[in-house]
C-alpha positions in Angstrom: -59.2 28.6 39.8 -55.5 29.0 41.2 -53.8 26.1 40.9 -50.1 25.7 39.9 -47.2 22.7 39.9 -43.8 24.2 40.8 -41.2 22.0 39.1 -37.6 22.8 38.7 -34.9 22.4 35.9 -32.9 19.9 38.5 -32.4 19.1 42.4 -31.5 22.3 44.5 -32.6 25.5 42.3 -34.8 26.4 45.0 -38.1 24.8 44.6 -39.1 24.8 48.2 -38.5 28.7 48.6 -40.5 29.3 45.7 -43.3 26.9 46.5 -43.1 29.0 49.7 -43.3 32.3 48.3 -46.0 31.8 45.5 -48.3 30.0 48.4 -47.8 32.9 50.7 -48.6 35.5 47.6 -51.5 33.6 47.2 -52.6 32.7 50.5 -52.9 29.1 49.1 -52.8 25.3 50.2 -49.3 24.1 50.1 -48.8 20.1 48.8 -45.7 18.5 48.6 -47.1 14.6 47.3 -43.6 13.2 47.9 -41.0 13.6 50.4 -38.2 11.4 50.4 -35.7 12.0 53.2 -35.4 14.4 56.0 -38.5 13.9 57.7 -37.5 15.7 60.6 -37.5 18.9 58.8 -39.6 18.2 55.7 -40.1 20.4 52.7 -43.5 20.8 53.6 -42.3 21.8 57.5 -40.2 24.4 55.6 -42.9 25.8 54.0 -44.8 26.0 57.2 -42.6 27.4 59.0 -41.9 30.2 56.4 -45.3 31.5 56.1 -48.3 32.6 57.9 -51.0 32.7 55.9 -50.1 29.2 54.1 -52.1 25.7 54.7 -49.9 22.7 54.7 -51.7 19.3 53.3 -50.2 16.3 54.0 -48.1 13.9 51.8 -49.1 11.3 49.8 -45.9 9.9 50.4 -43.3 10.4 53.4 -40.1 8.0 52.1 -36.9 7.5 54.7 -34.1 7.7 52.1 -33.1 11.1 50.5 -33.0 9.4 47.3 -34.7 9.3 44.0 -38.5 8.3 44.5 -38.8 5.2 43.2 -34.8 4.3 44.9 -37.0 5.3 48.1 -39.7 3.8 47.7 -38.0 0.3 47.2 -36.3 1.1 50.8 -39.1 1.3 52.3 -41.4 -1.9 50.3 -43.6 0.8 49.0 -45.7 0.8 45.5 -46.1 4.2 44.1 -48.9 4.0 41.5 -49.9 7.0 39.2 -53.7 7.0 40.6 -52.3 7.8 44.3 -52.1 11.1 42.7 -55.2 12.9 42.8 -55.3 16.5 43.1 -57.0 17.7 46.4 -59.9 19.7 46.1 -58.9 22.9 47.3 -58.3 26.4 45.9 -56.1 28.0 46.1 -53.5 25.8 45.6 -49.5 24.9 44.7 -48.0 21.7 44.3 -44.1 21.3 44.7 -42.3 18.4 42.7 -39.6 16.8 43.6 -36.1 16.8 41.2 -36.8 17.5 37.8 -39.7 16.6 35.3 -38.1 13.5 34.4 -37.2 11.8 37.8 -38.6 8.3 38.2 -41.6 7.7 41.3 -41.4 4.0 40.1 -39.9 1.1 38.7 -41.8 0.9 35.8 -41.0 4.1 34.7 -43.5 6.5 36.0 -42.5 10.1 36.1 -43.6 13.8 37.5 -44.0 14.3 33.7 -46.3 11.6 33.1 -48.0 12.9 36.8 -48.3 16.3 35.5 -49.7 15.5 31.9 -52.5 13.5 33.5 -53.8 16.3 36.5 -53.3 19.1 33.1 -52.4 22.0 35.6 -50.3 25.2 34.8 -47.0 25.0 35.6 -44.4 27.2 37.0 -40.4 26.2 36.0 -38.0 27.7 38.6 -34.8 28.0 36.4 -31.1 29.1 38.3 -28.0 30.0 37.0 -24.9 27.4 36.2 -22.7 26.3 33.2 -25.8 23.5 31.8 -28.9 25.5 32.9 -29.8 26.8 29.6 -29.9 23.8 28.5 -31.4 22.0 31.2 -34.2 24.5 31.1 -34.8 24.3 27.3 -34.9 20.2 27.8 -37.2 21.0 30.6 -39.5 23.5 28.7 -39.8 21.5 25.7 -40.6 18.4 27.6 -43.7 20.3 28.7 -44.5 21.1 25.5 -44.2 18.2 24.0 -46.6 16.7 26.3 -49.4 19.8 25.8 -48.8 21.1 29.4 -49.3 25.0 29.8 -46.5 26.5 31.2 -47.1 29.7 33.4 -44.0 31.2 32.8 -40.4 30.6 34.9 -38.8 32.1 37.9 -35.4 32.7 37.7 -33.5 31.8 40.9 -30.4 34.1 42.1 -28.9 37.2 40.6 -29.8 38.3 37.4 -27.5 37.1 34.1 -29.1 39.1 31.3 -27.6 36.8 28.2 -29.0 33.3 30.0 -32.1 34.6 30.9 -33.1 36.6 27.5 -31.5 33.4 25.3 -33.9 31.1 27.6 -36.9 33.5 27.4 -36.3 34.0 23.6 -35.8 30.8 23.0 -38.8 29.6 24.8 -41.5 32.5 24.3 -42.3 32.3 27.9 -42.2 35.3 30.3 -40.4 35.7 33.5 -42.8 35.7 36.0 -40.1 37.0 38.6 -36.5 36.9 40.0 -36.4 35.4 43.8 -32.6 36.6 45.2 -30.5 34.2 46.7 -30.2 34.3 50.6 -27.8 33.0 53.1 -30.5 32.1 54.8 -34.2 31.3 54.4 -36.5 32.9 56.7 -40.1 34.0 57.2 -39.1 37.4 56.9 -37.3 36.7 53.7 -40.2 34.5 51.9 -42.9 37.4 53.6 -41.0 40.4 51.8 -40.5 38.1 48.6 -44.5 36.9 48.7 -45.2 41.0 48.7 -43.9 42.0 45.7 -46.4 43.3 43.2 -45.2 41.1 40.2 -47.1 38.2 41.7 -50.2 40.5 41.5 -50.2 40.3 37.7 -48.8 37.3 37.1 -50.2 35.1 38.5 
């Protein structure tokens, strides 16, 4: 079985891109269970539109408001509840978050955390460079643990800085599963010649 969460260490350290790339390595389904905002050009259109051998399943949850989830959801006079969550049937398959582990779906308190404890998946941490992401991704990584979830390993998003990475990775035990370069812009061409390289053949 082939099933992984994607979750970052905050909003915007590429995500979406990797979601992209690891389903286009693995020829897997692709679910995004909450979009909030930008339906025109959804994360899971993104996706879709980056790959070609990639099957997009729809959201649980398509929100108006680029906003926290459960800001979103109020918007819209919409209960999010932790059963909506049940993981499709299909192998294999990658599940993109939304934010980080400890953003709210609802108002009582509900989290991705609490989501991704309960469906006890493997999880993949996409970590980036910036003054705070060491410690964002050692928060992040120890929130995992705390809660028994197997972490995969982490990504590292953008070009390489050896003392954050080997702090992070010796502070965590985990192994880098890969580093996905920063683009100008994302293309299919640049997530097919990422989902190609061999380090997803071993690592994942």
């Amino acid at each position: 079985m082939q099933k992984y969460i994607i979750t970052g260490i905050g909003t915007e350290v590429g995500k979406t891109v990797v979601s992209a790339i690891v389903s286009e390595a693995l020829r897997a389904n692709y679910w995004k269970p909450v979009q909030a905002g930008d339906l025109d050009f959804s994360d899971s259109m993104k996706v879709d539109a980056w790959t070609d051998n990639v099957n997009i399943l729809e959201e649980r949850y398509r929100l108006k408001t680029p906003m926290s989830p459960h800001a979103a959801a109020d918007i819209d006079g919409i209960s999010i509840a932790s059963h909506d969550f049940q993981v499709p049937d299909v192998n294999p398959l990658v599940i993109e978050g939304a934010g980080g582990l400890m953003v709210p779906l609802n108002q009582t308190g509900l989290t991705y955390l609490d989501v991704f404890q309960k469906w006890n998946l493997p999880v993949i941490l996409v970590s980036r460079h910036y003054l705070g992401s060491i410690n964002h991704t050692l928060m992040s990584v120890d929130a995992l643990k705390q809660r028994g979830i197997e972490i995969k390993g982490i990504i590292f998003v953008g070009d390489e800085h050896p003392t954050t990475e080997s702090i992070i990775l010796k502070s965590t035990g985990l192994p880098m599963i890969i580093r996905i370069p920063m683009t100008d812009e994302v293309n299919k061409d640049f997530v097919m010649e990422q989902a190609k390289r061999p380090e997803f053949l071993y690592s994942l």
